[in-house]
Short mmCIF file of C-alpha atoms in Angstrom, two decimals:
data_model
loop_
_atom_site.label_atom_id
_atom_site.label_comp_id
_atom_site.label_asym_id
_atom_site.label_seq_id
_atom_site.Cartn_x
_atom_site.Cartn_y
_atom_site.Cartn_z
CA MET A 1285 -7.39 -6.63 -14.34
CA ALA A 1286 -4.09 -5.46 -15.75
CA ASN A 1287 -1.21 -7.64 -14.75
CA GLN A 1288 2.00 -8.53 -16.55
CA GLU A 1289 4.96 -10.25 -14.99
CA ILE A 1290 7.78 -10.13 -17.49
CA ILE A 1291 11.30 -11.50 -17.75
CA PHE A 1292 13.66 -9.82 -20.22
CA ALA A 1293 16.82 -11.83 -20.89
CA GLY A 1294 19.85 -11.75 -23.15
CA PHE A 1295 23.50 -10.76 -23.23
CA GLY A 1296 24.90 -7.81 -21.31
CA GLY A 1297 25.04 -4.83 -23.65
CA GLN A 1298 21.86 -5.63 -25.60
CA GLY A 1299 19.79 -3.16 -23.62
CA ILE A 1300 17.97 -5.81 -21.58
CA LEU A 1301 17.84 -3.73 -18.41
CA SER A 1302 16.91 -0.54 -20.23
CA MET A 1303 13.99 -2.07 -22.13
CA GLY A 1304 12.64 -3.20 -18.79
CA LYS A 1305 13.16 0.25 -17.33
CA PHE A 1306 11.33 2.03 -20.14
CA LEU A 1307 8.38 -0.32 -19.76
CA ALA A 1308 8.34 0.31 -16.00
CA TYR A 1309 8.36 4.07 -16.60
CA ALA A 1310 5.46 3.67 -19.05
CA GLY A 1311 3.56 1.72 -16.40
CA LEU A 1312 4.20 4.45 -13.85
CA GLU A 1313 2.91 6.96 -16.40
CA GLU A 1314 -0.36 5.01 -16.46
CA ASN A 1315 -0.66 4.86 -12.69
CA LEU A 1316 0.06 1.15 -12.46
CA ASN A 1317 2.02 -0.41 -9.65
CA VAL A 1318 5.40 -1.30 -11.08
CA SER A 1319 8.64 -2.94 -10.05
CA TRP A 1320 11.91 -3.51 -11.88
CA PHE A 1321 14.46 -5.92 -10.53
CA PRO A 1322 17.74 -6.65 -12.31
CA SER A 1323 19.78 -9.78 -11.96
CA TYR A 1324 22.92 -8.62 -10.25
CA GLY A 1325 26.00 -10.69 -9.87
CA PRO A 1326 29.64 -11.05 -10.78
CA GLU A 1327 28.76 -10.51 -14.42
CA MET A 1328 30.75 -9.01 -17.26
CA ARG A 1329 30.33 -7.58 -20.70
CA GLY A 1330 29.03 -10.31 -22.96
CA GLY A 1331 27.72 -12.29 -19.99
CA THR A 1332 24.05 -12.99 -19.43
CA SER A 1333 21.72 -10.31 -18.17
CA ASN A 1334 18.09 -10.35 -17.18
CA CYS A 1335 15.49 -8.36 -15.32
CA SER A 1336 12.03 -8.90 -13.84
CA VAL A 1337 9.41 -6.27 -14.52
CA ILE A 1338 5.91 -6.25 -13.03
CA LEU A 1339 3.07 -3.94 -14.04
CA SER A 1340 -0.15 -4.44 -12.17
CA ASP A 1341 -3.17 -2.61 -10.85
CA GLU A 1342 -2.70 -4.51 -7.59
CA PRO A 1343 0.21 -3.97 -5.19
CA VAL A 1344 3.30 -5.81 -6.37
CA GLY A 1345 4.22 -8.82 -4.23
CA SER A 1346 7.54 -10.43 -4.99
CA PRO A 1347 9.57 -8.30 -7.41
CA LEU A 1348 11.34 -11.45 -8.58
CA VAL A 1349 9.36 -12.99 -11.45
CA VAL A 1350 9.24 -16.78 -11.45
CA ASP A 1351 6.01 -17.50 -13.32
CA ALA A 1352 6.14 -15.03 -16.18
CA THR A 1353 3.16 -13.99 -18.25
CA THR A 1354 5.68 -12.85 -20.87
CA VAL A 1355 9.31 -13.74 -21.50
CA VAL A 1356 11.50 -11.88 -24.01
CA VAL A 1357 14.74 -13.62 -24.99
CA MET A 1358 17.62 -12.24 -27.00
CA ASN A 1359 19.95 -15.24 -26.98
CA ARG A 1360 20.01 -19.01 -26.82
CA PRO A 1361 21.10 -19.39 -23.17
CA SER A 1362 18.18 -17.19 -22.14
CA LEU A 1363 15.71 -19.36 -24.04
CA ASP A 1364 17.20 -22.44 -22.39
CA LYS A 1365 16.93 -20.84 -18.96
CA PHE A 1366 13.56 -19.11 -19.14
CA GLU A 1367 11.35 -21.05 -21.61
CA SER A 1368 10.03 -23.11 -18.71
CA HIS A 1369 9.16 -19.97 -16.73
CA VAL A 1370 6.36 -18.86 -19.10
CA VAL A 1371 2.95 -19.61 -17.59
CA LYS A 1372 0.55 -21.80 -19.59
CA GLY A 1373 -1.09 -19.60 -22.20
CA GLY A 1374 1.62 -16.97 -21.72
CA LEU A 1375 3.73 -15.22 -24.31
CA LEU A 1376 7.29 -15.87 -25.49
CA ILE A 1377 8.99 -13.30 -27.71
CA ILE A 1378 12.19 -14.40 -29.43
CA ASP A 1379 14.85 -12.57 -31.36
CA SER A 1380 15.05 -15.21 -34.10
CA ASP A 1381 18.26 -13.74 -35.50
CA LEU A 1382 20.12 -14.67 -32.33
CA VAL A 1383 18.32 -17.74 -31.01
CA ASN A 1384 19.30 -20.75 -33.06
CA ARG A 1385 16.79 -23.27 -31.85
CA GLU A 1386 13.03 -23.68 -31.91
CA PRO A 1387 11.18 -23.38 -28.60
CA GLU A 1388 9.80 -26.65 -27.24
CA ARG A 1389 6.65 -25.38 -25.54
CA THR A 1390 3.34 -25.91 -27.34
CA ASP A 1391 1.05 -24.48 -24.63
CA ILE A 1392 2.12 -20.86 -25.02
CA GLU A 1393 1.98 -18.18 -27.69
CA ILE A 1394 5.26 -17.55 -29.48
CA ILE A 1395 6.29 -14.53 -31.54
CA LYS A 1396 9.53 -14.81 -33.48
CA ILE A 1397 11.03 -11.57 -34.72
CA PRO A 1398 14.20 -11.11 -36.79
CA ALA A 1399 14.96 -8.15 -34.57
CA GLN A 1400 18.61 -7.68 -35.56
CA LYS A 1401 17.73 -7.44 -39.25
CA ILE A 1402 14.86 -5.04 -38.62
CA ALA A 1403 16.93 -2.90 -36.28
CA GLU A 1404 19.65 -2.66 -38.90
CA GLU A 1405 17.08 -1.56 -41.47
CA VAL A 1406 15.85 1.10 -39.09
CA GLY A 1407 19.36 2.35 -38.51
CA SER A 1408 21.25 0.51 -35.75
CA LYS A 1409 21.54 -3.03 -34.44
CA LYS A 1410 21.64 -1.53 -30.96
CA ILE A 1411 17.91 -0.92 -30.98
CA ALA A 1412 16.84 -4.53 -31.56
CA ASN A 1413 15.59 -4.44 -27.96
CA MET A 1414 13.08 -1.74 -28.92
CA VAL A 1415 11.78 -3.86 -31.81
CA LEU A 1416 10.99 -6.65 -29.35
CA LEU A 1417 9.51 -4.23 -26.81
CA GLY A 1418 7.22 -2.81 -29.52
CA ALA A 1419 5.82 -6.28 -30.17
CA LEU A 1420 5.34 -6.89 -26.45
CA VAL A 1421 3.37 -3.71 -25.87
CA GLU A 1422 1.23 -4.14 -28.98
CA LYS A 1423 0.43 -7.75 -28.12
CA THR A 1424 -0.20 -7.49 -24.38
CA LYS A 1425 -1.62 -3.94 -24.39
CA ILE A 1426 -0.26 -3.61 -20.85
CA VAL A 1427 0.44 0.07 -21.57
CA LYS A 1428 -0.46 2.39 -24.43
CA MET A 1429 2.22 2.97 -27.04
CA GLU A 1430 1.97 6.72 -26.29
CA SER A 1431 2.94 6.09 -22.67
CA LEU A 1432 5.98 4.12 -23.76
CA LEU A 1433 6.97 6.87 -26.17
CA LYS A 1434 6.58 9.41 -23.40
CA ALA A 1435 8.81 7.29 -21.16
CA LEU A 1436 11.42 7.16 -23.93
CA LYS A 1437 11.25 10.89 -24.40
CA GLU A 1438 11.60 11.68 -20.70
CA HIS A 1439 14.12 9.05 -19.68
CA GLY A 1440 15.98 8.10 -22.85
CA LYS A 1441 18.69 9.87 -24.79
CA GLU A 1442 17.14 12.43 -27.05
CA GLN A 1443 19.30 11.66 -30.06
CA PHE A 1444 17.96 8.10 -30.17
CA TYR A 1445 14.29 8.99 -29.72
CA GLU A 1446 13.28 8.93 -33.38
CA LEU A 1447 15.23 5.73 -34.05
CA ASN A 1448 13.72 4.06 -31.00
CA LYS A 1449 10.26 5.16 -32.04
CA ARG A 1450 10.63 3.64 -35.49
CA ALA A 1451 12.01 0.44 -34.00
CA LEU A 1452 9.01 0.20 -31.67
CA GLU A 1453 6.64 0.72 -34.59
CA ARG A 1454 8.30 -1.96 -36.69
CA GLY A 1455 8.17 -4.36 -33.77
CA ALA A 1456 4.54 -3.58 -33.09
CA GLU A 1457 3.62 -5.05 -36.50
CA PHE A 1458 4.58 -8.46 -35.12
CA GLY A 1459 2.25 -8.05 -32.18
CA ARG A 1460 -0.86 -7.48 -34.22
CA MET B 723 1.55 10.95 -11.02
CA ALA B 724 3.99 13.77 -11.48
CA ASP B 725 5.31 13.55 -7.94
CA LYS B 726 6.20 9.86 -8.15
CA VAL B 727 9.56 8.82 -9.54
CA LEU B 728 11.07 5.43 -10.23
CA MET B 729 14.09 4.87 -8.06
CA LYS B 730 16.42 2.06 -7.20
CA GLY B 731 16.25 1.20 -3.49
CA ASN B 732 19.89 2.11 -2.95
CA GLU B 733 19.50 5.51 -4.60
CA ALA B 734 16.26 6.17 -2.73
CA ILE B 735 18.17 5.64 0.54
CA GLY B 736 20.56 8.41 -0.44
CA GLU B 737 17.85 10.83 -1.49
CA ALA B 738 15.81 10.11 1.65
CA ALA B 739 18.83 10.87 3.81
CA ILE B 740 19.36 14.17 2.01
CA HIS B 741 15.69 15.03 2.57
CA ALA B 742 16.15 14.25 6.25
CA GLY B 743 18.98 16.76 6.51
CA CYS B 744 21.88 14.32 6.55
CA GLN B 745 24.98 16.53 6.54
CA CYS B 746 27.69 13.89 6.19
CA PHE B 747 27.96 10.52 4.52
CA PHE B 748 30.95 8.27 5.07
CA GLY B 749 31.09 4.96 3.25
CA TYR B 750 33.07 2.30 1.54
CA PRO B 751 31.83 0.36 -1.50
CA ILE B 752 30.52 -3.19 -1.27
CA THR B 753 27.95 -5.07 -3.37
CA PRO B 754 24.94 -4.93 -3.21
CA GLN B 755 24.82 -1.42 -1.70
CA THR B 756 27.51 0.43 -3.66
CA GLU B 757 24.90 2.61 -5.39
CA VAL B 758 24.17 4.29 -2.04
CA ALA B 759 27.70 5.68 -1.92
CA ALA B 760 27.74 6.35 -5.67
CA TYR B 761 24.51 8.35 -5.39
CA MET B 762 25.76 10.29 -2.38
CA SER B 763 29.05 11.07 -4.11
CA ARG B 764 27.08 12.80 -6.87
CA ARG B 765 24.39 14.47 -4.80
CA MET B 766 25.98 15.52 -1.51
CA PRO B 767 28.46 18.05 -2.98
CA LYS B 768 25.61 19.55 -5.03
CA VAL B 769 23.64 20.34 -1.89
CA GLY B 770 26.70 21.63 -0.07
CA ARG B 771 27.20 18.66 2.22
CA VAL B 772 29.97 16.18 2.86
CA PHE B 773 30.54 12.92 1.02
CA LEU B 774 33.67 11.04 1.85
CA GLN B 775 34.78 7.62 0.71
CA ALA B 776 36.82 6.34 3.61
CA GLU B 777 39.81 4.04 3.29
CA SER B 778 37.92 1.23 5.01
CA GLU B 779 34.69 0.43 6.81
CA VAL B 780 36.45 0.88 10.15
CA ALA B 781 37.50 4.38 9.15
CA ALA B 782 34.00 5.19 7.85
CA ILE B 783 32.25 4.28 11.11
CA ASN B 784 34.75 6.27 13.15
CA MET B 785 34.13 9.29 10.93
CA VAL B 786 30.46 8.77 11.72
CA TYR B 787 31.37 8.72 15.41
CA GLY B 788 33.12 12.05 15.03
CA ALA B 789 30.42 13.78 13.01
CA ALA B 790 27.68 12.49 15.31
CA GLY B 791 29.65 13.81 18.27
CA ALA B 792 29.72 17.22 16.61
CA GLY B 793 25.93 17.06 16.53
CA VAL B 794 25.27 16.78 12.79
CA ARG B 795 23.04 14.26 11.08
CA VAL B 796 25.27 11.53 9.65
CA MET B 797 24.85 8.24 7.85
CA THR B 798 26.95 5.32 6.70
CA SER B 799 26.03 2.37 4.58
CA SER B 800 27.42 -1.09 3.95
CA SER B 801 26.59 -4.73 3.43
CA SER B 802 27.05 -7.65 5.79
CA PRO B 803 30.86 -8.20 5.95
CA GLY B 804 31.29 -4.41 6.01
CA ILE B 805 28.89 -4.11 8.94
CA SER B 806 30.94 -6.71 10.81
CA LEU B 807 33.95 -4.43 10.37
CA LYS B 808 31.94 -1.48 11.65
CA ALA B 809 30.69 -3.39 14.69
CA GLU B 810 33.33 -2.04 17.06
CA GLY B 811 32.55 1.54 16.11
CA ILE B 812 28.81 0.94 16.39
CA SER B 813 29.29 -0.29 19.95
CA TYR B 814 31.32 2.84 20.77
CA ILE B 815 28.63 5.08 19.25
CA ALA B 816 25.91 3.30 21.22
CA GLY B 817 28.04 3.51 24.37
CA ALA B 818 28.67 7.23 23.84
CA GLU B 819 24.95 7.73 23.13
CA LEU B 820 25.29 9.36 19.76
CA PRO B 821 22.64 9.48 17.06
CA CYS B 822 23.43 8.19 13.57
CA VAL B 823 21.88 6.09 10.82
CA ILE B 824 23.48 2.88 9.59
CA ILE B 825 22.26 1.13 6.45
CA ASN B 826 22.78 -2.59 5.95
CA ILE B 827 21.82 -4.02 2.56
CA VAL B 828 22.24 -7.64 3.52
CA ARG B 829 23.97 -10.29 1.42
CA GLY B 830 24.45 -13.98 2.14
CA GLY B 831 26.99 -15.02 4.76
CA PRO B 832 28.89 -16.09 6.80
CA GLY B 833 32.35 -14.87 5.81
CA LEU B 834 32.60 -13.22 2.45
CA GLY B 835 29.55 -15.30 1.57
CA GLY B 836 27.82 -14.22 -1.63
CA ILE B 837 26.19 -11.10 -2.98
CA GLN B 838 22.59 -12.25 -3.42
CA PRO B 839 19.74 -11.19 -1.08
CA ALA B 840 19.64 -12.59 2.45
CA GLN B 841 18.38 -11.81 5.95
CA SER B 842 21.11 -13.59 7.83
CA ASP B 843 22.29 -10.50 9.72
CA TYR B 844 19.21 -10.54 11.97
CA PHE B 845 21.15 -11.66 15.03
CA GLN B 846 23.92 -9.16 14.33
CA ALA B 847 21.44 -6.29 14.01
CA THR B 848 19.10 -7.13 16.88
CA LYS B 849 21.24 -8.98 19.42
CA GLY B 850 24.46 -7.04 19.37
CA GLY B 851 27.04 -7.38 16.66
CA GLY B 852 29.47 -5.35 18.68
CA HIS B 853 30.35 -5.85 22.33
CA GLY B 854 28.53 -4.74 25.43
CA ASP B 855 24.95 -4.25 26.60
CA TYR B 856 23.64 -2.05 23.84
CA ARG B 857 20.71 -1.96 21.44
CA LEU B 858 20.16 -0.57 17.98
CA VAL B 859 16.73 0.42 16.79
CA VAL B 860 16.34 -1.69 13.64
CA PHE B 861 13.93 -0.80 10.84
CA ALA B 862 13.11 -3.37 8.14
CA PRO B 863 11.32 -1.80 5.17
CA ALA B 864 9.53 -3.98 2.61
CA SER B 865 9.33 -1.59 -0.35
CA VAL B 866 11.34 1.25 -1.80
CA GLN B 867 8.68 3.72 -0.63
CA GLU B 868 8.83 2.37 2.90
CA MET B 869 12.62 2.57 2.69
CA VAL B 870 12.32 6.27 1.88
CA ASP B 871 9.93 6.89 4.77
CA LEU B 872 11.86 4.84 7.32
CA VAL B 873 15.27 6.30 6.47
CA GLN B 874 13.83 9.73 7.24
CA ASP B 875 12.17 8.46 10.42
CA ALA B 876 15.46 6.83 11.40
CA PHE B 877 17.18 10.22 11.71
CA ASP B 878 14.37 11.49 13.97
CA VAL B 879 14.38 8.40 16.18
CA ALA B 880 18.17 8.50 16.41
CA ASP B 881 18.10 12.15 17.53
CA LYS B 882 15.19 11.63 19.90
CA TYR B 883 16.94 8.87 21.88
CA ARG B 884 20.60 9.67 21.11
CA ASN B 885 20.96 6.17 19.75
CA PRO B 886 22.18 4.63 16.48
CA VAL B 887 19.38 3.38 14.21
CA MET B 888 19.94 0.69 11.62
CA VAL B 889 17.84 0.37 8.48
CA MET B 890 18.17 -3.15 7.16
CA GLY B 891 17.10 -4.35 3.73
CA ASP B 892 18.07 -7.33 1.63
CA GLY B 893 19.92 -7.08 -1.68
CA MET B 894 16.63 -7.22 -3.57
CA LEU B 895 15.38 -4.04 -1.95
CA GLY B 896 18.62 -2.26 -2.72
CA GLN B 897 18.66 -3.29 -6.35
CA MET B 898 15.00 -3.03 -7.35
CA MET B 899 13.27 0.05 -8.76
CA GLU B 900 9.82 1.09 -7.61
CA PRO B 901 7.83 4.32 -7.71
CA VAL B 902 8.55 6.57 -4.75
CA GLU B 903 7.22 9.82 -3.45
CA PHE B 904 9.05 12.20 -1.14
CA LYS B 905 6.16 13.37 0.96
CA GLU B 906 6.03 16.60 2.88
CA ARG B 907 6.87 15.60 6.45
CA PRO B 908 5.67 17.35 9.57
CA LYS B 909 8.55 18.85 11.54
CA LYS B 910 9.35 16.78 14.62
CA GLU B 911 9.91 18.32 18.02
CA LEU B 912 13.36 17.04 18.90
CA PRO B 913 15.58 17.81 21.86
CA GLU B 914 18.38 20.28 21.26
CA LYS B 915 21.84 18.78 21.01
CA THR B 916 23.26 20.53 24.06
CA TRP B 917 25.68 17.62 24.49
CA ALA B 918 27.43 18.10 21.13
CA ALA B 919 31.19 18.65 21.11
CA ASN B 920 31.08 21.56 18.70
CA GLY B 921 32.76 24.40 20.52
CA LEU B 922 32.07 26.10 23.83
CA LYS B 923 29.36 28.40 22.46
CA GLY B 924 29.40 30.49 25.62
CA ARG B 925 29.28 27.52 27.96
CA GLU B 926 31.81 27.28 30.74
CA LYS B 927 32.46 23.53 30.58
CA HIS B 928 33.54 21.42 27.65
CA ASN B 929 31.21 18.75 26.42
CA ILE B 930 33.08 15.48 26.50
CA ILE B 931 31.89 12.46 24.55
CA ASN B 932 33.23 9.18 25.75
CA SER B 933 32.37 5.54 26.24
CA LEU B 934 35.12 4.82 28.76
CA PHE B 935 34.06 4.36 32.41
CA LEU B 936 36.86 2.78 34.41
CA LYS B 937 35.00 2.74 37.70
CA PRO B 938 32.59 -0.22 37.74
CA GLU B 939 30.03 1.77 39.75
CA GLU B 940 29.98 4.46 37.10
CA LEU B 941 29.82 2.01 34.22
CA GLU B 942 26.95 0.15 35.83
CA ALA B 943 25.11 3.40 36.40
CA HIS B 944 25.70 4.28 32.75
CA ASN B 945 24.44 0.86 31.65
CA ASN B 946 21.35 1.22 33.82
CA LYS B 947 20.65 4.54 32.18
CA LEU B 948 21.00 2.95 28.74
CA GLN B 949 18.64 0.15 29.76
CA GLU B 950 16.08 2.69 30.91
CA LYS B 951 16.31 4.35 27.52
CA TYR B 952 15.86 0.99 25.78
CA ARG B 953 12.72 0.28 27.82
CA GLU B 954 11.41 3.67 26.74
CA ILE B 955 12.12 2.80 23.09
CA GLU B 956 10.36 -0.55 23.53
CA LYS B 957 7.34 1.32 24.83
CA ASN B 958 7.19 3.95 22.08
CA GLU B 959 8.76 2.76 18.88
CA VAL B 960 7.34 -0.69 18.06
CA ARG B 961 6.03 -0.88 14.49
CA TYR B 962 4.40 -3.73 12.62
CA GLU B 963 1.79 -4.57 10.00
CA LEU B 964 -0.96 -7.17 10.38
CA TYR B 965 -2.16 -8.57 7.05
CA ASN B 966 -5.24 -10.77 6.66
CA CYS B 967 -5.47 -11.30 10.41
CA ASP B 968 -9.11 -10.33 11.03
CA GLU B 969 -10.75 -13.75 10.92
CA GLU B 970 -9.96 -17.22 12.23
CA MET B 971 -6.72 -18.40 10.65
CA ASP B 972 -5.19 -21.79 9.90
CA LEU B 973 -1.71 -20.36 10.48
CA VAL B 974 0.06 -17.02 10.88
CA ILE B 975 3.25 -16.27 8.94
CA VAL B 976 5.83 -14.02 10.56
CA SER B 977 8.07 -12.43 7.95
CA TYR B 978 9.78 -9.10 7.31
CA GLY B 979 11.33 -7.11 4.48
CA THR B 980 10.93 -8.04 0.82
CA LEU B 981 10.25 -11.62 1.80
CA SER B 982 7.01 -10.56 3.51
CA ARG B 983 5.72 -9.53 0.07
CA ILE B 984 6.47 -12.99 -1.29
CA CYS B 985 4.58 -14.36 1.73
CA LYS B 986 1.60 -12.17 0.80
CA ASN B 987 1.60 -13.80 -2.64
CA ALA B 988 1.63 -17.21 -0.94
CA ILE B 989 -1.30 -16.14 1.26
CA LYS B 990 -3.30 -15.20 -1.85
CA MET B 991 -2.48 -18.58 -3.45
CA LEU B 992 -3.58 -20.46 -0.33
CA LYS B 993 -6.80 -18.48 -0.06
CA LYS B 994 -7.88 -19.86 -3.43
CA GLU B 995 -7.49 -23.35 -1.94
CA GLY B 996 -9.55 -22.51 1.12
CA ILE B 997 -6.62 -22.10 3.51
CA ASN B 998 -6.68 -18.85 5.49
CA VAL B 999 -3.28 -17.59 6.56
CA GLY B 1000 -2.41 -14.27 8.21
CA LEU B 1001 0.83 -12.34 8.35
CA ILE B 1002 2.64 -10.46 11.08
CA ARG B 1003 5.22 -8.20 9.46
CA PRO B 1004 7.63 -6.71 11.98
CA ILE B 1005 8.71 -3.26 10.74
CA THR B 1006 10.93 -2.76 13.78
CA LEU B 1007 13.05 -5.87 14.34
CA TRP B 1008 14.15 -4.26 17.58
CA PRO B 1009 12.07 -3.38 19.49
CA TYR B 1010 10.32 -6.60 18.45
CA PRO B 1011 6.53 -6.34 18.05
CA VAL B 1012 5.54 -8.80 20.75
CA GLU B 1013 2.12 -7.18 21.10
CA ALA B 1014 1.24 -8.21 17.52
CA PHE B 1015 1.37 -11.85 18.62
CA ASP B 1016 -0.99 -11.21 21.52
CA LYS B 1017 -3.49 -9.74 19.09
CA VAL B 1018 -3.72 -12.83 16.88
CA ILE B 1019 -2.78 -15.73 19.13
CA ASP B 1020 -6.37 -16.79 19.87
CA LYS B 1021 -7.30 -16.74 16.21
CA THR B 1022 -4.66 -19.10 14.80
CA LYS B 1023 -5.39 -22.82 14.72
CA ASN B 1024 -1.90 -24.13 14.00
CA GLY B 1025 0.19 -21.38 15.55
CA PHE B 1026 2.91 -19.50 13.70
CA ILE B 1027 5.59 -20.00 11.09
CA SER B 1028 8.69 -17.83 10.86
CA VAL B 1029 9.62 -17.48 7.18
CA GLU B 1030 13.13 -16.12 6.66
CA MET B 1031 16.01 -15.85 4.25
CA SER B 1032 18.19 -17.15 7.07
CA CYS B 1033 18.47 -20.37 9.05
CA GLY B 1034 16.15 -19.61 11.97
CA GLN B 1035 17.29 -16.31 13.45
CA MET B 1036 14.04 -14.36 13.87
CA LEU B 1037 12.52 -17.71 14.83
CA GLU B 1038 13.95 -17.23 18.34
CA ASP B 1039 12.09 -13.94 18.79
CA VAL B 1040 8.91 -15.55 17.51
CA GLN B 1041 9.32 -18.33 20.08
CA LEU B 1042 9.90 -15.79 22.84
CA ALA B 1043 6.82 -13.80 21.80
CA VAL B 1044 4.63 -16.91 21.57
CA ASN B 1045 6.14 -18.26 24.80
CA GLY B 1046 4.86 -21.82 24.36
CA ARG B 1047 1.24 -20.80 23.93
CA LYS B 1048 1.01 -22.17 20.36
CA PRO B 1049 3.24 -24.23 18.07
CA VAL B 1050 5.97 -22.35 16.17
CA HIS B 1051 7.16 -23.64 12.81
CA PHE B 1052 9.97 -22.52 10.55
CA TYR B 1053 10.77 -22.21 6.88
CA GLY B 1054 13.96 -20.62 5.61
CA ARG B 1055 16.29 -20.47 2.64
CA SER B 1056 19.78 -19.03 2.77
CA GLY B 1057 22.88 -18.16 0.83
CA GLY B 1058 21.01 -15.83 -1.52
CA MET B 1059 18.22 -18.27 -2.41
CA VAL B 1060 14.87 -16.45 -2.49
CA PRO B 1061 11.84 -18.62 -1.68
CA THR B 1062 8.99 -18.64 -4.20
CA PRO B 1063 5.35 -18.14 -3.16
CA ALA B 1064 4.59 -21.75 -4.22
CA GLU B 1065 7.40 -23.10 -2.04
CA ILE B 1066 6.07 -21.24 1.01
CA ALA B 1067 2.49 -22.30 0.23
CA ASN B 1068 3.57 -25.95 0.01
CA LYS B 1069 5.33 -25.81 3.35
CA ILE B 1070 2.20 -24.33 4.91
CA LYS B 1071 -0.04 -27.00 3.35
CA GLY B 1072 2.20 -29.57 4.97
CA ILE B 1073 1.54 -27.98 8.36
CA VAL B 1074 -2.18 -27.31 8.13
CA GLY B 1075 -2.91 -30.56 6.31
CA GLY B 1076 -3.87 -29.54 2.78
CA ALA B 1077 -7.04 -27.91 1.48
CA LYS B 1078 -10.18 -27.87 3.57
#
């Protein structure tokens, strides 16, 4: 049974909502039931941002993810807030360039990725989110990489497609 | 899969209205439904229709009154405090028997409250809101797809009965994205709008639209006519879903909107522990699906529990429907707090006495 309940979290402006959206589009491409739910509030640039994404072959119940099979964090406050939300045996993906503490959990799988550094090597720090998303898809196999690329092609900005693709590929190495 | 698209609930409302032939949209921004107006501002001019951001909610609802009186399909959208402002106009529209669609993407109240999801406008939607003996048909979708379908139905129901229809969702439904499909819909046979104030068109007498009846005899006669219409709506338009209600049950949850999906998760959790719980999901909040209760009442051991994101509003309708035949329990969160499946499951275990 395919089922992933994911929380993406970080600062506003890091592409947290869009990485969730692309994954949801990829899920739709594969005929999965999907939902995408952003945190909305009196937030501002530089404030925290997160979204819940569910991909499942069963109908989606609550769109708000509480017990996450995977959590992706791109800053320290997000790790503090969501580390406890990973289910036992679940997956935590960390941008180790931005999170300056070690996770405390020992009952989950943890992938640390220097996503800022890698993104810069690929061409832009702005695509660190795609590095992390690449690792997530490779590790969980919730969708095929081709579906994600198709989602990027159809719903992303064309000029960033090649960059995004390379960022996903570099990230995927961490998920193997 | 080509015909399914991912859409935010708020945007799907706009697109559904366009599909239903909505000619005019009048609104005023308020979180968490602003994307409805934003979407309409982009799309309506492109399809040659009218989008207008009014100077206030009061202005917007009175523009709706005017457009509805001219016989065109019209919609407005707001969130809780904005609906309160519109309440006077809604009463006038109901009194003048005009069709329109009103969207409420509910946030926590009272007062300015907060902007997170809530269901605390249940009383306002189903028991009045504005003054006088009037009723709104109230649809409560639970998914973005159902939102799309019900918004389109809302225009038909409004036209059929010459009555305002409200589609009510919580902030979650407005903000979330889900796959939606705009299905081909069979054309409905609807009465012609011979009452519309849109020019004489060869008639000899003006059509006058009004909600003022100064003679008590006339106003009572008008009210009696409205009541007759409401009885007709109660007979024809009740909608609900029964989930997991086929066998003997330890308890039946009553819940609507997005929260009903969280309740379904709780039901699955409880099943693993040997506790069998059903769900009545009202899709119309008015007319309330009383008949659903009659169908399951003999099969539930511990009665019913109303689960709400409000402090016991729908609970009163559950009590009326059950009418003392079985116990009625309650669980609610408010202020924008969304209950988790585990929380609901725990409350239910407390009632039915743990695992069997």
